[in-house]
Tab-separated table of C-alpha atoms in Angstrom:
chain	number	residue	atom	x	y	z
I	1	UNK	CA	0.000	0.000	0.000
I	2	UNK	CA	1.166	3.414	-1.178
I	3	UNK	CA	0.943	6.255	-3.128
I	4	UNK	CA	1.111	4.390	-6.288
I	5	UNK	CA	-1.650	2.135	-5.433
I	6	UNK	CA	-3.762	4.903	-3.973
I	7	UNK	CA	-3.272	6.109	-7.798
I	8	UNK	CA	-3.997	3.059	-9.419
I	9	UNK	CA	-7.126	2.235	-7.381
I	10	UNK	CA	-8.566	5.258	-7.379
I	11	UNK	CA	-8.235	5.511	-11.393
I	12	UNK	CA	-9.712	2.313	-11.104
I	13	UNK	CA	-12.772	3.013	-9.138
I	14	UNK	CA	-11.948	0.427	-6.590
I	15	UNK	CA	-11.342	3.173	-4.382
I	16	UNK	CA	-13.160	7.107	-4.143
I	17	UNK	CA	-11.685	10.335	-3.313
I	18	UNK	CA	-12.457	10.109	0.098
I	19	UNK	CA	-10.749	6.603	1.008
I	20	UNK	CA	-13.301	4.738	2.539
I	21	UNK	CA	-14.352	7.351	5.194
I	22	UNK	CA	-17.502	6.163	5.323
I	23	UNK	CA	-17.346	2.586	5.138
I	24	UNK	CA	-17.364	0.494	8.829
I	25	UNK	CA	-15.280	-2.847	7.936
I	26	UNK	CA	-18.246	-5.589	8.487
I	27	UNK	CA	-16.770	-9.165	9.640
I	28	UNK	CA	-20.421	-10.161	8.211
I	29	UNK	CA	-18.796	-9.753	4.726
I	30	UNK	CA	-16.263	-12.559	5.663
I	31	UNK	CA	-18.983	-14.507	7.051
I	32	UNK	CA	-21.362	-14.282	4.109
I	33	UNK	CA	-17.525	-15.304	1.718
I	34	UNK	CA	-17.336	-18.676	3.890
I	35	UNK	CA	-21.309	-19.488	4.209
I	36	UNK	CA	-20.977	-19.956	0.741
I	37	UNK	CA	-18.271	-22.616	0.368
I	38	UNK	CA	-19.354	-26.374	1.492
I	39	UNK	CA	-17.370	-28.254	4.371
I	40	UNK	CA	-16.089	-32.069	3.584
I	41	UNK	CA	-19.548	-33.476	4.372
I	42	UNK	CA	-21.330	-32.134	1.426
I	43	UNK	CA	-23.747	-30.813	3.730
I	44	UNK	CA	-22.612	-27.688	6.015
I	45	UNK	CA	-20.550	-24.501	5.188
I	46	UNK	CA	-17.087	-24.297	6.618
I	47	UNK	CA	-18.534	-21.590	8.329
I	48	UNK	CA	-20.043	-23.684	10.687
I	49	UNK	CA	-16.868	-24.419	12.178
I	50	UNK	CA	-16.128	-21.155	13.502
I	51	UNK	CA	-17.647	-19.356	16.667
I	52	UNK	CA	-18.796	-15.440	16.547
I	53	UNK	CA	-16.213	-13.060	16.185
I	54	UNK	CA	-14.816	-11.122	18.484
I	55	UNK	CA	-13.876	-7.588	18.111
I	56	UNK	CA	-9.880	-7.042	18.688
I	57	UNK	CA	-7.698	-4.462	18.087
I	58	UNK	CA	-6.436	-2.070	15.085
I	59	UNK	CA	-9.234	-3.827	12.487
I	60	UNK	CA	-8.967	-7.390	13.979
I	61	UNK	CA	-11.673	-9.847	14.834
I	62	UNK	CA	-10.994	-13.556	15.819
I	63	UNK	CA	-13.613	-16.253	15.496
I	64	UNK	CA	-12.526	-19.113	17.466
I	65	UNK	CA	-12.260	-22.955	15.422
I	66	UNK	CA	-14.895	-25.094	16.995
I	67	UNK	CA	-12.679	-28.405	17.021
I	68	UNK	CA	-10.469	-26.888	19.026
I	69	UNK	CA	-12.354	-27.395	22.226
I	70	UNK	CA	-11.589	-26.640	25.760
I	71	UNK	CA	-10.790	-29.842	26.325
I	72	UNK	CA	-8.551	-30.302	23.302
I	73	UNK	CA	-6.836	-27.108	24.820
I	74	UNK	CA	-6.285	-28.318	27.814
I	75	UNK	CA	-4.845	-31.550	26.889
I	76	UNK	CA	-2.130	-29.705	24.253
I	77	UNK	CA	-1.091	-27.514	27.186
I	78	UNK	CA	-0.347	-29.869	29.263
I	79	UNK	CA	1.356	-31.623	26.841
I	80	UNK	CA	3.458	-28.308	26.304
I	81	UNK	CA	1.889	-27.216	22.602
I	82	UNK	CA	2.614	-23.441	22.401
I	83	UNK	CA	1.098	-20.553	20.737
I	84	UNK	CA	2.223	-19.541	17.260
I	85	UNK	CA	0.565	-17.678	14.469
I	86	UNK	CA	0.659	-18.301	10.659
I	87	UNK	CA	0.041	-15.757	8.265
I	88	UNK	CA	-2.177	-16.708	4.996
I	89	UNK	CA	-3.869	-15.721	1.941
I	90	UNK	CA	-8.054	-14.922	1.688
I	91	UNK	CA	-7.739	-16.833	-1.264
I	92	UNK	CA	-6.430	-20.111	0.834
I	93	UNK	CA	-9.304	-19.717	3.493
I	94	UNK	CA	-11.304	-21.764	2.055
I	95	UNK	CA	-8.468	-25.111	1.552
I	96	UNK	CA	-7.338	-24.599	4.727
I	97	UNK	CA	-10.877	-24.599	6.434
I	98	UNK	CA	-11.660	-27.604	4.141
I	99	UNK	CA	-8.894	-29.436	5.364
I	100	UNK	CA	-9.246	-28.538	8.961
I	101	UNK	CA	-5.439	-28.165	8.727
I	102	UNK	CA	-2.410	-26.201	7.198
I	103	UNK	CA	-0.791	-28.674	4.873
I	104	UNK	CA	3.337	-28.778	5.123
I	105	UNK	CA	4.949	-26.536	1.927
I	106	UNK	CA	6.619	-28.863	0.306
I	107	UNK	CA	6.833	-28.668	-3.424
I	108	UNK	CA	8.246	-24.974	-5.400
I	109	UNK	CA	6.201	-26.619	-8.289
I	110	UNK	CA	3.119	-26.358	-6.684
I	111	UNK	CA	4.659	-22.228	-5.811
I	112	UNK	CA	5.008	-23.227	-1.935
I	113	UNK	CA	8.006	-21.147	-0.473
I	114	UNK	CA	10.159	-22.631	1.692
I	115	UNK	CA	13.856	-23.649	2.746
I	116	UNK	CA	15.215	-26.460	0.471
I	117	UNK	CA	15.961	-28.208	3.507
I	118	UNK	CA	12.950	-27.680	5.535
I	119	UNK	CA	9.826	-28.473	4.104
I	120	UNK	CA	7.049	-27.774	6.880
I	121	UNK	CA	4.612	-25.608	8.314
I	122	UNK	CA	6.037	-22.309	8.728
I	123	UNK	CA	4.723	-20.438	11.747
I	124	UNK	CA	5.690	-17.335	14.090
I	125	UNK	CA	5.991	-17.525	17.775
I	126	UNK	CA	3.690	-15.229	19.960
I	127	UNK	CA	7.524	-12.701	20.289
I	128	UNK	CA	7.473	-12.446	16.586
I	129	UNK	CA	3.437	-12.547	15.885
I	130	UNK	CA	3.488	-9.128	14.145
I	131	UNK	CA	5.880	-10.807	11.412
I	132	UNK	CA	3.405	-13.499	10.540
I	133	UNK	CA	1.281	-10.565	9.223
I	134	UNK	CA	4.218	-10.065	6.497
I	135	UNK	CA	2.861	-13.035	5.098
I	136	UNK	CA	-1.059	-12.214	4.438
I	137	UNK	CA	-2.342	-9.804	2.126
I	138	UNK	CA	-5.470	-7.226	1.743
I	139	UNK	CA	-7.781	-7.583	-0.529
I	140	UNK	CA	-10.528	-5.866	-2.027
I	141	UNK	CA	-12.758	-8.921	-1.468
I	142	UNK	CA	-16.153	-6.925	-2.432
I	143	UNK	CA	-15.360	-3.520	-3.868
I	144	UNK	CA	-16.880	-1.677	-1.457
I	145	UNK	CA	-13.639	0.263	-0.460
I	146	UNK	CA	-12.763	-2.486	2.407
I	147	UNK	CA	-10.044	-4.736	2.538
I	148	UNK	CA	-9.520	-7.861	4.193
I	149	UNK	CA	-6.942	-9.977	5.132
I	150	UNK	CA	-6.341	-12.827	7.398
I	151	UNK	CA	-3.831	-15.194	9.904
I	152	UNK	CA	-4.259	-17.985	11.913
I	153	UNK	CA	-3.724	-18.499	15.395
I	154	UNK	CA	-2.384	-22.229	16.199
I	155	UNK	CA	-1.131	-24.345	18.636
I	156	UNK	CA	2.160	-26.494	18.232
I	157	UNK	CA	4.107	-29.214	19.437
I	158	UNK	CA	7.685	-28.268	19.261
I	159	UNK	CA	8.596	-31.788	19.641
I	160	UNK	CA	7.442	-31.912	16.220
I	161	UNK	CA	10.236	-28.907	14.842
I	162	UNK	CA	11.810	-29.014	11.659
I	163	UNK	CA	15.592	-28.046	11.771
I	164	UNK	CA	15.707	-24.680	10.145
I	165	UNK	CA	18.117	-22.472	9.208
I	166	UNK	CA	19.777	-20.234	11.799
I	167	UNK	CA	19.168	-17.540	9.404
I	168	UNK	CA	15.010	-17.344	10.437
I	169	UNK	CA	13.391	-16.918	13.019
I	170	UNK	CA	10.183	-18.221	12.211
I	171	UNK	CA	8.843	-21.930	13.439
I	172	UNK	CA	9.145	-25.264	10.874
I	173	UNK	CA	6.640	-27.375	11.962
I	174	UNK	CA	5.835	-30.848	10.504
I	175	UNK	CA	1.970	-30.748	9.807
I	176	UNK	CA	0.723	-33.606	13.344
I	177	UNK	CA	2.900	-30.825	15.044
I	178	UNK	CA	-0.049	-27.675	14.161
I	179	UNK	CA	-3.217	-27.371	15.939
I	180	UNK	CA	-5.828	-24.905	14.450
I	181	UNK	CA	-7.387	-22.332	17.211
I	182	UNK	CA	-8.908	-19.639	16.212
I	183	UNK	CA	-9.276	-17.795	12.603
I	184	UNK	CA	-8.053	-13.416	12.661
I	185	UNK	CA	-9.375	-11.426	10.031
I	186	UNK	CA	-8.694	-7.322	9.578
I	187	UNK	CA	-10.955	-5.216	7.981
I	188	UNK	CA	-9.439	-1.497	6.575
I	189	UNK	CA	-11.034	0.728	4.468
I	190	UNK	CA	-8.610	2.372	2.564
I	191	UNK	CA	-8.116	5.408	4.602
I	192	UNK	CA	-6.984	2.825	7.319
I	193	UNK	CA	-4.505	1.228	5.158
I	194	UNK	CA	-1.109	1.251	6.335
I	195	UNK	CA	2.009	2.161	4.353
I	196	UNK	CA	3.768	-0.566	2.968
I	197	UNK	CA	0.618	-3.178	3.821
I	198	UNK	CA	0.606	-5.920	1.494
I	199	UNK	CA	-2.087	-5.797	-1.464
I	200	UNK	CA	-3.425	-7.771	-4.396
I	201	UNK	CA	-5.601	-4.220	-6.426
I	202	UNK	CA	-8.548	-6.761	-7.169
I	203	UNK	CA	-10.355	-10.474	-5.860
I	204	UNK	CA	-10.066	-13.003	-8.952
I	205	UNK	CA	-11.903	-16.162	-8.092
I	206	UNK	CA	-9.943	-18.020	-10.262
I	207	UNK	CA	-6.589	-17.550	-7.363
I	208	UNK	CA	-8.834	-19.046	-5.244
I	209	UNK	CA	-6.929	-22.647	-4.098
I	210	UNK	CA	-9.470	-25.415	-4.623
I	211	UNK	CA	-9.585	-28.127	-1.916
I	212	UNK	CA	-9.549	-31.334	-4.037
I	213	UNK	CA	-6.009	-30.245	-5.195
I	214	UNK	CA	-4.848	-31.379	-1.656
I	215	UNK	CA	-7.905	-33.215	-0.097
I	216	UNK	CA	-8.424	-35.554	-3.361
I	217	UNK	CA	-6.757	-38.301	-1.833
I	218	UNK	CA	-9.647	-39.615	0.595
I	219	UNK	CA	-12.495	-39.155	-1.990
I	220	UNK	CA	-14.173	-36.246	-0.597
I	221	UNK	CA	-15.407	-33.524	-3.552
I	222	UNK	CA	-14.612	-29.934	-3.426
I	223	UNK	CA	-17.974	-28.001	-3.565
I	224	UNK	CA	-18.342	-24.299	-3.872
I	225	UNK	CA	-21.812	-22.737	-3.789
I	226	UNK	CA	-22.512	-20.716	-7.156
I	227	UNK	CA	-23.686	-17.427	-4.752
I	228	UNK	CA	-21.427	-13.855	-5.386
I	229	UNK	CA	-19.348	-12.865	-2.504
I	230	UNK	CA	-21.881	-9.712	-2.108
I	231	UNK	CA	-25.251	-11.312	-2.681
I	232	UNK	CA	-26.046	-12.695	1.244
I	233	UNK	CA	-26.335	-10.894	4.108
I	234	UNK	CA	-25.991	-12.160	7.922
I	235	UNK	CA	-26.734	-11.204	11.178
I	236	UNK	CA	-23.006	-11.677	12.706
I	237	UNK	CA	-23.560	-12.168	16.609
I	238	UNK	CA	-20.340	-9.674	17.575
I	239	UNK	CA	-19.237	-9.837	21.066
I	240	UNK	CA	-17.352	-6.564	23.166
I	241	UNK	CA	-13.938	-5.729	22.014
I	242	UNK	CA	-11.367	-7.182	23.810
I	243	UNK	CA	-7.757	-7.008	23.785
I	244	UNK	CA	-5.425	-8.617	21.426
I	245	UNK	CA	-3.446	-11.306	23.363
I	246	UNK	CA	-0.040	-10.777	24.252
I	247	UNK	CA	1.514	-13.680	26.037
I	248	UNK	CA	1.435	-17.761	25.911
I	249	UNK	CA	-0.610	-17.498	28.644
I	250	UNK	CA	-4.254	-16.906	26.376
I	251	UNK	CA	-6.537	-19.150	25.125
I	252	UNK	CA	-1.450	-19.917	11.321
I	253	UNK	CA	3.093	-24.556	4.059
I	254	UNK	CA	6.105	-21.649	3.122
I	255	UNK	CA	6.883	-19.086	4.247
I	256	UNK	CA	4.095	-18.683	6.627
C-alpha cells in the first residue's frame, strides 16, 4: 500500500476520493464469503466451524475454530503445545478450512516457499506474531472500499520442529505438530490502510486454491456454492472488544 496504489485504485474506481471514510469494515462480509463454500460433508458450510467473532484491536476480529475445544486445549497444554501464528492468503481460506489443517509446503512446483531443507509448516511464535502478518495480504474482497486480510492463530508441538536455518526466526513445523485455534481477520477501508501493507488491487476467483487439489486423496469432492461474494447478508452475533493477546498465557506450508 502506497501512493502508487492509492493512484492506481482510485483511477480504477476500486477506491473514491475520500478513502473509505464512510465505510465500517463488516466481519459479516467474511462470514457471508465462507457461508458460501461447502465443508467435507457435502452438507454444512465451513462456516459452521467457527464461533462469533470477536472484536480485537487495530481492524482485527478472531472467530474461534470449533474443534479446538476446551478440552482439546487443555490436553495440548499440558502436553506443552505453544502458541504460534501463521500468516495466509483470503484466497487459501477456504483449503485450509476444508482441510481442517495447514498442509506442510513442500513442493516450489506447486509455488510453496520454503527452505530447500525444511519443508514444513512455517509459523511465528507469539515474540514475533506481528511478522506473521508479512505473510497475508489485503484484498478488495467486495469492492466496497474495504479490505480484508487474514492469519491464523495455532497451537504447536515443538517436539514436532523441523531443523531450520539459523538464518530465520520463524517456526518449521511438521503438519501432526499444528493445531488450528482460532481464525483473525482485519478489515481497513482504505483510509486505514497502512504504508507498505501488502495488497493484491482486485479479488479473482480463479486464485482461489481449490480443496480437491490437496484433499483428493480420501475421496471427498470440493464443492463451492454458485452465490457472489456480495449477494447474502448475515446477522453476525459480535461480542465486546477485547484485547489482542499478548503472552502464551491466552486461550497460522512456506513461508508462513
Amino acid at each position: 500500500w502506497g501512493r502508487k496504489a492509492r493512484s492506481r485504485l482510485m483511477q480504477e474506481k476500486v477506491v473514491s476520493q475520500n478513502f473509505g471514510l464512510d465505510k465500517v469494515p463488516d466481519p459479516n462480509t467474511i462470514l457471508a464469503f465462507l457461508s458460501k463454500r461447502l465443508g467435507r460433508d457435502e452438507v454444512h458450510n465451513v462456516l459452521d466451524l467457527l464461533e462469533p467473532p470477536i472484536r480485537r484491536e487495530n481492524g482485527w476480529w478472531s472467530m474461534a475454530w470449533k474443534p479446538f475445544t476446551k478440552e482439546l486445549a487443555e490436553q495440548l497444554r499440558e502436553e506443552g503445545w505453544v502458541r504460534a501464528w501463521h500468516g495466509c492468503k483470503i484466497e487459501g481460506l477456504y483449503s485450509i478450512m476444508y482441510a481442517r489443517r495447514l498442509y506442510a509446503s513442500n513442493n516450489k512446483e506447486r509455488g510453496d516457499r520454503f527452505f530447500d531443507s525444511s519443508p514444513g509448516v512455517y509459523v511465528h511464535e507469539d515474540c514475533t506474531s506481528h511478522k506473521a502478518e508479512t505473510y497475508l495480504r489485503f484484498v478488495p474482497l467486495c469492492k466496497d472500499e474495504v479490505f480484508w486480510a487474514a492469519k491464523w492463530e495455532v497451537r504447536v508441538n515443538r517436539a514436532k520442529a523441523v531443523k531450520a536455518p539459523k538464518s530465520t526466526d520463524q517456526w518449521v513445523q511438521q503438519e501432526d505438530g499444528v493445531q488450528l485455534a482460532a481464525l483473525w481477520i482485519c478489515g481497513r477501508t482504505a483510509s486505514e490502510m497502512v504504508q507498505s501493507d501488502s495488497l493484491s488491487e482486485d479479488w479473482d476467483p480463479q486464485r482461489e486454491a481449490n480443496p480437491e487439489h490437496w484433499t483428493s486423496k480420501d475421496g471427498s469432492k470440493c464443492l463451492l456454492q454458485p452465490a457472489s461474494t456480495t449477494s447474502a447478508t448475515m446477522a453476525a452475533p459480535v461480542q465486546a472488544t477485547v484485547p489482542s493477546p499478548t503472552s502464551a498465557t491466552t486461550a497460522s506450508s512456506a513461508g508462513t
